[in-house]
PDB file of N, CA and C in Angstrom:
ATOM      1  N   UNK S   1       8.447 -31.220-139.916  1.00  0.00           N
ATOM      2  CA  UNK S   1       8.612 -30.178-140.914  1.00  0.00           C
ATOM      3  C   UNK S   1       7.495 -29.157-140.796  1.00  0.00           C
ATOM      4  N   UNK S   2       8.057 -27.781-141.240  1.00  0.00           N
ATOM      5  CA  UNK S   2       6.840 -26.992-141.338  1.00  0.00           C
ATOM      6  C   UNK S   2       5.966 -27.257-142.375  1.00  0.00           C
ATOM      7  N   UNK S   3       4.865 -26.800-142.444  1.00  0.00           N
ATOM      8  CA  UNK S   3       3.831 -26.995-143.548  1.00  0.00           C
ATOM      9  C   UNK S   3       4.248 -26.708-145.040  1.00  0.00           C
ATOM     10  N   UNK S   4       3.700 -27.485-146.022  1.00  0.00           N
ATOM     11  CA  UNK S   4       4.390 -27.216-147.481  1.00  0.00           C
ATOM     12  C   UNK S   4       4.151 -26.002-147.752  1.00  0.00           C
ATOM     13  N   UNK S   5       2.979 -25.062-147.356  1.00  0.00           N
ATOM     14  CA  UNK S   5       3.081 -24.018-147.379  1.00  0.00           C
ATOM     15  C   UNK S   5       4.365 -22.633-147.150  1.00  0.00           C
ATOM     16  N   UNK S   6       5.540 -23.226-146.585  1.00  0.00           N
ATOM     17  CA  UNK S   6       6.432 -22.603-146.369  1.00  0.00           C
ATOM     18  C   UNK S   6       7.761 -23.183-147.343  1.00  0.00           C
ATOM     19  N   UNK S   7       7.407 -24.209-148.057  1.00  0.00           N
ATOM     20  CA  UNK S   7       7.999 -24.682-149.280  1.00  0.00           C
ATOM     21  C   UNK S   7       8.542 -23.676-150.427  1.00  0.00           C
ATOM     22  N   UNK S   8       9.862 -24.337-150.470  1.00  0.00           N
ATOM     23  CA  UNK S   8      10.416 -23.792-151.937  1.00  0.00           C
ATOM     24  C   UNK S   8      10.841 -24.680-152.424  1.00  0.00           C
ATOM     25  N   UNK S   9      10.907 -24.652-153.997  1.00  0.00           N
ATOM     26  CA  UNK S   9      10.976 -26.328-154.521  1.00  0.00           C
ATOM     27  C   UNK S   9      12.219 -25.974-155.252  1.00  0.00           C
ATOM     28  N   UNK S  10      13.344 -26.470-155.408  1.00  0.00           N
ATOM     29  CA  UNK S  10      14.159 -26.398-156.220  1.00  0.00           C
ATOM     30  C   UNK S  10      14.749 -27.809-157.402  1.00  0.00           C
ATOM     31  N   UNK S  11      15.365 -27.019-158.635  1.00  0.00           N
ATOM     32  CA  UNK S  11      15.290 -27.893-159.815  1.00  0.00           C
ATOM     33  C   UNK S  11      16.569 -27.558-160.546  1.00  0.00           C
ATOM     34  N   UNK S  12      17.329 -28.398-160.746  1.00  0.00           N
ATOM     35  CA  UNK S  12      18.466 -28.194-161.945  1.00  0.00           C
ATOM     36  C   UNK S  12      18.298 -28.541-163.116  1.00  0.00           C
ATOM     37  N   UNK S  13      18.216 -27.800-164.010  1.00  0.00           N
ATOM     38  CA  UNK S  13      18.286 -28.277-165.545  1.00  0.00           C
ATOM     39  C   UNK S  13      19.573 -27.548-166.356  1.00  0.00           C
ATOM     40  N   UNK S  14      20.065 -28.395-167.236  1.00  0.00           N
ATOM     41  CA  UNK S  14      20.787 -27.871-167.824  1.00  0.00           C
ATOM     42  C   UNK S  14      22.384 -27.053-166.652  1.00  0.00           C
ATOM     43  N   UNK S  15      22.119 -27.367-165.679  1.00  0.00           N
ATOM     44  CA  UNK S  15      23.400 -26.394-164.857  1.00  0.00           C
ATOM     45  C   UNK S  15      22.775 -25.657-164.507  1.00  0.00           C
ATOM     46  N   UNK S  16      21.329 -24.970-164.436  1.00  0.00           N
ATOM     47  CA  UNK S  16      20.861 -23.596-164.241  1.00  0.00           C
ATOM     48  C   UNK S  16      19.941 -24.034-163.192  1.00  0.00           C
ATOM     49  N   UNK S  17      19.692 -23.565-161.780  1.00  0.00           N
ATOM     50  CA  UNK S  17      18.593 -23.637-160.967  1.00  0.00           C
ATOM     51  C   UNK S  17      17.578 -22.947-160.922  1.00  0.00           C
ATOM     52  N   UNK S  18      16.835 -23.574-160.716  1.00  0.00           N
ATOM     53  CA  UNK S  18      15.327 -22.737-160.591  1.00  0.00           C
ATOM     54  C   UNK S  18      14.908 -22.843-159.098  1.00  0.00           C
ATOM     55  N   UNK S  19      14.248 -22.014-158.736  1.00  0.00           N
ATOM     56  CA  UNK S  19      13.481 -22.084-157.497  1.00  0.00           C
ATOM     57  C   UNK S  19      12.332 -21.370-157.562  1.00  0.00           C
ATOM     58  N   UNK S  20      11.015 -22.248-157.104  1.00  0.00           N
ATOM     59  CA  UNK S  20       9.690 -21.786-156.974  1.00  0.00           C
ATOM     60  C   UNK S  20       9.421 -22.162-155.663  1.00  0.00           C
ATOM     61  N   UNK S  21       8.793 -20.481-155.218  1.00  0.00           N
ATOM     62  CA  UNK S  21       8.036 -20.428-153.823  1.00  0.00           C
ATOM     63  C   UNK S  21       6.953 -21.726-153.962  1.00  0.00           C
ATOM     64  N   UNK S  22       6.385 -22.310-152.846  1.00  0.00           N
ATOM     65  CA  UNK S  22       5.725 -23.228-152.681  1.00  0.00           C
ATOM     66  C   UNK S  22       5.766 -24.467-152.928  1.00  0.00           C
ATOM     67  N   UNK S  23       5.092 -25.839-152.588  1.00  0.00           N
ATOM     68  CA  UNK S  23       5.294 -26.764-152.814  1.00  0.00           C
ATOM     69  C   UNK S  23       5.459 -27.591-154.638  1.00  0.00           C
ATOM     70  N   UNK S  24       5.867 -28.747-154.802  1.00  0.00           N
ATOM     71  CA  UNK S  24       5.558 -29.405-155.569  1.00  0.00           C
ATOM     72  C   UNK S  24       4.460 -28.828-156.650  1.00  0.00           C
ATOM     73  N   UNK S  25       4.586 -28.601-157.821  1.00  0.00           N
ATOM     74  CA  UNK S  25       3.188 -27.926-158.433  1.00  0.00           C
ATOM     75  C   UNK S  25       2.300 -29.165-158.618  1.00  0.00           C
ATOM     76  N   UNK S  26       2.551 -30.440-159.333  1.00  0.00           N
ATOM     77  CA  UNK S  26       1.844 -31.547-159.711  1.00  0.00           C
ATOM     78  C   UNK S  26       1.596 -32.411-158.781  1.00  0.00           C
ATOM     79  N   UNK S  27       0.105 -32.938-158.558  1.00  0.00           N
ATOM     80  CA  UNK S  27      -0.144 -33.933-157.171  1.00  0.00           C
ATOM     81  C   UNK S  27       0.739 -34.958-157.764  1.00  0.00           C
ATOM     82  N   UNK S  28       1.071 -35.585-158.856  1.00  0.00           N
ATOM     83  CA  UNK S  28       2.094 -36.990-159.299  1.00  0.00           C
ATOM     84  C   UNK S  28       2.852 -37.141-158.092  1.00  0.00           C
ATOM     85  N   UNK S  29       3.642 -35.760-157.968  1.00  0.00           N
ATOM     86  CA  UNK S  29       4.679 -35.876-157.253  1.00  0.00           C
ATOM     87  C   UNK S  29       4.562 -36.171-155.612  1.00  0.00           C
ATOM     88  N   UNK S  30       5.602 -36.797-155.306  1.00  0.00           N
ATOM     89  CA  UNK S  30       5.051 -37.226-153.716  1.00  0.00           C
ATOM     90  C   UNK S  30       6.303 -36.943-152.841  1.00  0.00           C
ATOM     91  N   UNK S  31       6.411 -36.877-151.738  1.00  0.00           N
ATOM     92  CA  UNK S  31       7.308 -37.248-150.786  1.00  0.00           C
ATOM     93  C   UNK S  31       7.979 -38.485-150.727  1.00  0.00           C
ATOM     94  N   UNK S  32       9.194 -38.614-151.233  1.00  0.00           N
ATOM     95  CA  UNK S  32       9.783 -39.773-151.637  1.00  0.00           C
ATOM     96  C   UNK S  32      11.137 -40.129-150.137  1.00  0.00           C
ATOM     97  N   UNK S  33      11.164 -38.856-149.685  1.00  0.00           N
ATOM     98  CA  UNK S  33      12.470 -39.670-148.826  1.00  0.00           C
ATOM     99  C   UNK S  33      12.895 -38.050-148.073  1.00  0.00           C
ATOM    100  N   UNK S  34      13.678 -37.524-147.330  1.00  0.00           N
ATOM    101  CA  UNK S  34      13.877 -36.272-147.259  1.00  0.00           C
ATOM    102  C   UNK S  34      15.686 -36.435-146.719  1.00  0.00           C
ATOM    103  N   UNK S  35      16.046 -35.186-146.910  1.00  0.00           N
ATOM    104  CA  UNK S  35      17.106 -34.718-145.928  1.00  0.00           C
ATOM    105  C   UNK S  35      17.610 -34.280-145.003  1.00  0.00           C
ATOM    106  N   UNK S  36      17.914 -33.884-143.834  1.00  0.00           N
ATOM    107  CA  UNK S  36      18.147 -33.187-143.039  1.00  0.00           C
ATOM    108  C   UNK S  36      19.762 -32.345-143.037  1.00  0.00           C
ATOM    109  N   UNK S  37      19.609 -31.292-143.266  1.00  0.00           N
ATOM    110  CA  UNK S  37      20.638 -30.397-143.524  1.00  0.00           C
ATOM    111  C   UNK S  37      20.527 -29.285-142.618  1.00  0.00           C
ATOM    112  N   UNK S  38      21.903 -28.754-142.097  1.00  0.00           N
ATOM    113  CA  UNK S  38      22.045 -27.548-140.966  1.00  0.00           C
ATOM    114  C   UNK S  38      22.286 -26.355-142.472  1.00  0.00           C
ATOM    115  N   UNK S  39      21.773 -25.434-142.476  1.00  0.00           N
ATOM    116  CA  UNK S  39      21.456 -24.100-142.979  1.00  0.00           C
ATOM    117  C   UNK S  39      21.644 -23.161-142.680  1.00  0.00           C
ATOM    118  N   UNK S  40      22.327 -21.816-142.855  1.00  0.00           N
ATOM    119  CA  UNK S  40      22.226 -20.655-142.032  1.00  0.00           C
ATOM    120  C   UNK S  40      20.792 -20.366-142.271  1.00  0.00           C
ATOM    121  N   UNK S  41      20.625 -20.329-143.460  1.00  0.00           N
ATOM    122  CA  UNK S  41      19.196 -19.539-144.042  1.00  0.00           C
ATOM    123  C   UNK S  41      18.883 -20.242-145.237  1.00  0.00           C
ATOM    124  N   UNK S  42      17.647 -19.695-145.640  1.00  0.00           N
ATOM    125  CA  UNK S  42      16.822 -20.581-146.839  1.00  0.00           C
ATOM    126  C   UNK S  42      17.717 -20.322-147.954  1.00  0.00           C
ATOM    127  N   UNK S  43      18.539 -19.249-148.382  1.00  0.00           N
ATOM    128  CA  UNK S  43      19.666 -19.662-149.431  1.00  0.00           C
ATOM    129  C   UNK S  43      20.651 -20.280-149.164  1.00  0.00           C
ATOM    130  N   UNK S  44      21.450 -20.515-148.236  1.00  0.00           N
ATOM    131  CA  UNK S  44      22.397 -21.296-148.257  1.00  0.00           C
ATOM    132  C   UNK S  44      21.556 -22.663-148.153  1.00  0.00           C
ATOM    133  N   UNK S  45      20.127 -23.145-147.889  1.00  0.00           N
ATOM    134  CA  UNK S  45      19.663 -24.577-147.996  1.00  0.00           C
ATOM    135  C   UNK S  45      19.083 -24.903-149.519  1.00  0.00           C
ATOM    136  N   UNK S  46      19.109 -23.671-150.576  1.00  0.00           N
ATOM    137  CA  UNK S  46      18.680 -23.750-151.588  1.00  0.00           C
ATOM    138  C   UNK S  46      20.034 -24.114-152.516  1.00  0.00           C
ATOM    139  N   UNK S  47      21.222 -23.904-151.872  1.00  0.00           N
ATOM    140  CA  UNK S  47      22.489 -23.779-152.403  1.00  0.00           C
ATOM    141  C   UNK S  47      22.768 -25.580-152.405  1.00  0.00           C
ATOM    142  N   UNK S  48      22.704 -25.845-150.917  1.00  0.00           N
ATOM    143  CA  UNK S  48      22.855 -26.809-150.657  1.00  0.00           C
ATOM    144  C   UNK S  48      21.871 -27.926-151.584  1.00  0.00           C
ATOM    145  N   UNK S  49      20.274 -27.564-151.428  1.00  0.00           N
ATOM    146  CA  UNK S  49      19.934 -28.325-152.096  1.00  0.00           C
ATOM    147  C   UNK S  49      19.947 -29.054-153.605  1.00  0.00           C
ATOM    148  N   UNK S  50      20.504 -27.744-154.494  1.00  0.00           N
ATOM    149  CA  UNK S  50      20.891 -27.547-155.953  1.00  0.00           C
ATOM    150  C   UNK S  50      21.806 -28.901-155.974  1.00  0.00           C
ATOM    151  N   UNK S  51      22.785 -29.169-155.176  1.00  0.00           N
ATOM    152  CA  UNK S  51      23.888 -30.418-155.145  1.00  0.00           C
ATOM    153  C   UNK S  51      23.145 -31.074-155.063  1.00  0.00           C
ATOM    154  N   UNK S  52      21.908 -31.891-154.660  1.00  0.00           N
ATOM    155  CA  UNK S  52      21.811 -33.213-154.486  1.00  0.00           C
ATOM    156  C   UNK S  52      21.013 -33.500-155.829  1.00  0.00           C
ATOM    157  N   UNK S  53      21.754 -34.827-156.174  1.00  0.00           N
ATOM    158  CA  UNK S  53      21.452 -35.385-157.389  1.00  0.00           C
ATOM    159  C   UNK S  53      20.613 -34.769-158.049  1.00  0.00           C
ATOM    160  N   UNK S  54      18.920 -35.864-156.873  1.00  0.00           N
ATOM    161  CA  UNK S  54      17.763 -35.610-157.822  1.00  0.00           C
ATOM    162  C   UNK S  54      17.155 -34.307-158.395  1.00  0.00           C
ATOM    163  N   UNK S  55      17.790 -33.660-157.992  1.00  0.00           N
ATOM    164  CA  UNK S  55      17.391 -32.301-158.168  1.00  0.00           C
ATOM    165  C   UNK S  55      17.574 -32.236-159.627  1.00  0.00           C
ATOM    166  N   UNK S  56      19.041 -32.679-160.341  1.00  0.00           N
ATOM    167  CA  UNK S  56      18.567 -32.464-162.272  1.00  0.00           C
ATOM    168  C   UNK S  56      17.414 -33.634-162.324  1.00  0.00           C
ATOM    169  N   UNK S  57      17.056 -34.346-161.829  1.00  0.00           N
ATOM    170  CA  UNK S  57      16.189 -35.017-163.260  1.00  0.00           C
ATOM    171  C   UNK S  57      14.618 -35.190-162.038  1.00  0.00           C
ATOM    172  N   UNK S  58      14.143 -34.140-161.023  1.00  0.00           N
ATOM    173  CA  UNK S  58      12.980 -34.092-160.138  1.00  0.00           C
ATOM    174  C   UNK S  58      13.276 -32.692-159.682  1.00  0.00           C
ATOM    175  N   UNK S  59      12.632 -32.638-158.141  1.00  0.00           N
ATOM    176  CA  UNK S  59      12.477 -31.427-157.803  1.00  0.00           C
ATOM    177  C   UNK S  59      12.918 -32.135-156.242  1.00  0.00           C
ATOM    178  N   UNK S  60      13.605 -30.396-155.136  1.00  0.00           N
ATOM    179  CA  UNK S  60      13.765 -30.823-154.369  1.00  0.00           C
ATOM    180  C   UNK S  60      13.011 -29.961-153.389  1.00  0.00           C
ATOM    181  N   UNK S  61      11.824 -30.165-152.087  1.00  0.00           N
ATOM    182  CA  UNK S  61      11.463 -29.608-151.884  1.00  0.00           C
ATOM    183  C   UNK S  61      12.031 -29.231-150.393  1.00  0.00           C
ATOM    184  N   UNK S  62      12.526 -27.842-150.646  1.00  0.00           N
ATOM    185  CA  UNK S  62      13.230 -26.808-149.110  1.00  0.00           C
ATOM    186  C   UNK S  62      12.424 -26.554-148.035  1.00  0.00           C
ATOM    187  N   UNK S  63      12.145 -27.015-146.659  1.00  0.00           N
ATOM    188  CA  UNK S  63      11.361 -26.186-145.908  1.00  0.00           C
ATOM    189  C   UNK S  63      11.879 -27.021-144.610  1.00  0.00           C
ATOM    190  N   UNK S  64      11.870 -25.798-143.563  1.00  0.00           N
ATOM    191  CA  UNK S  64      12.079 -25.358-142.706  1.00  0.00           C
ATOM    192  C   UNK S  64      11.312 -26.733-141.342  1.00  0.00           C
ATOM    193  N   UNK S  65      12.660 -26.682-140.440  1.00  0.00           N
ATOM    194  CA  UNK S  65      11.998 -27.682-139.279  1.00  0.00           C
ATOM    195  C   UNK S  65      10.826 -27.215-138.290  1.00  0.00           C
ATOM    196  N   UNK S  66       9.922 -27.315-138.043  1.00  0.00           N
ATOM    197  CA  UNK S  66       9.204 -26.908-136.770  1.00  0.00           C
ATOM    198  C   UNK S  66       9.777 -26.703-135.572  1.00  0.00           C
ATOM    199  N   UNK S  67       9.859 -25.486-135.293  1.00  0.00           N
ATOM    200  CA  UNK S  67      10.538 -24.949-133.533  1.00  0.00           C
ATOM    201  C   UNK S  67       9.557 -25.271-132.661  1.00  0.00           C
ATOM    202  N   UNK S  68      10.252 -26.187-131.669  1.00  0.00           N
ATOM    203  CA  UNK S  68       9.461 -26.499-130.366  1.00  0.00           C
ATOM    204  C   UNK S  68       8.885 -25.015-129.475  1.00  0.00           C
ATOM    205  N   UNK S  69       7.407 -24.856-129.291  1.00  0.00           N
ATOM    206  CA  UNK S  69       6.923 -23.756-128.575  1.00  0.00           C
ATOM    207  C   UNK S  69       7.978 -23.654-127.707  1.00  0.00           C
ATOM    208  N   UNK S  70       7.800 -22.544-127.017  1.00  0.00           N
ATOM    209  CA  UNK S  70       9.037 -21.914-126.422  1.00  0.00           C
ATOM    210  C   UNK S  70      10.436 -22.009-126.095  1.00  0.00           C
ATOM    211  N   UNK S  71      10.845 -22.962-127.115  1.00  0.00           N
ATOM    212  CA  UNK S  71      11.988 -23.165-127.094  1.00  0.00           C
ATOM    213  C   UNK S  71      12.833 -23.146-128.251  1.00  0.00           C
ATOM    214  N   UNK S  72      14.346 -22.873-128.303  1.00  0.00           N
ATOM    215  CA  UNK S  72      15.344 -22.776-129.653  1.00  0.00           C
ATOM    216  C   UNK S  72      15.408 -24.040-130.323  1.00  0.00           C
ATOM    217  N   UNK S  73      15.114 -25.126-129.513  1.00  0.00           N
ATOM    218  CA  UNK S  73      15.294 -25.959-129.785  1.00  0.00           C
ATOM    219  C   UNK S  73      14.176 -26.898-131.175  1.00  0.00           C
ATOM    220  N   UNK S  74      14.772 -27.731-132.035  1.00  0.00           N
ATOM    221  CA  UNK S  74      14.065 -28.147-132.885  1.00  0.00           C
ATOM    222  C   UNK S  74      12.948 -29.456-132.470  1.00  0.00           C
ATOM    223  N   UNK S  75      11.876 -30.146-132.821  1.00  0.00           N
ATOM    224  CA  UNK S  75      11.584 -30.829-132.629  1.00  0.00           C
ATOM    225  C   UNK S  75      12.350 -32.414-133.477  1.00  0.00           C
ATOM    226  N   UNK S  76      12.168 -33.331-132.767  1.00  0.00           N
ATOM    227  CA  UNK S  76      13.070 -34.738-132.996  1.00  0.00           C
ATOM    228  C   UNK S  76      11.920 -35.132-132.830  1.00  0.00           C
ATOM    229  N   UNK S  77      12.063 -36.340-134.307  1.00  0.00           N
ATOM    230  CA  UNK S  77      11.391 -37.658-134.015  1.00  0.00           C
ATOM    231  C   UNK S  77      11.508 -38.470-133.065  1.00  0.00           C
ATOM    232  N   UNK S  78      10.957 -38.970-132.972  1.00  0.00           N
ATOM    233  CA  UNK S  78      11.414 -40.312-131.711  1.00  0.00           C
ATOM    234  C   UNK S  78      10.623 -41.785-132.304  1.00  0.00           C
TER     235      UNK S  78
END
């Protein structure tokens, strides 16, 4: 992943989303598990992210895969 610095955190309450530039505001909160989702762009992954559950009752944090130096290609765990 890129750095949380390139984070947007998204939140459902009530039916209504919120989205804040940057990571997590409270250290409480941690990295609990992640997703991997294909995106055109950071709104359609903010769209996407609004659907998943935890998002009403936590936060979900959006950011971007690390591009392998000179290449299109993404980096993979192994």
């Amino acid at each position: 992943l890129e750095s949380v610095r390139t984070a947007t955190t998204v939140r459902v309450r009530n039916g209504k989303v919120s989205i804040t530039d940057g990571p997590f505001a409270e250290t409480k909160e941690q990295l609990a598990g992640f997703y991997l989702i294909d995106a055109r762009d950071l709104n359609e992954a903010i769209q996407i992210a609004a659907k998943i559950p935890p998002a009403r009752v936590g936060s979900i944090e959006v950011r971007p895969i690390r591009q392998l130096a000179g290449s299109n290609r993404v980096a993979q765990a192994r």
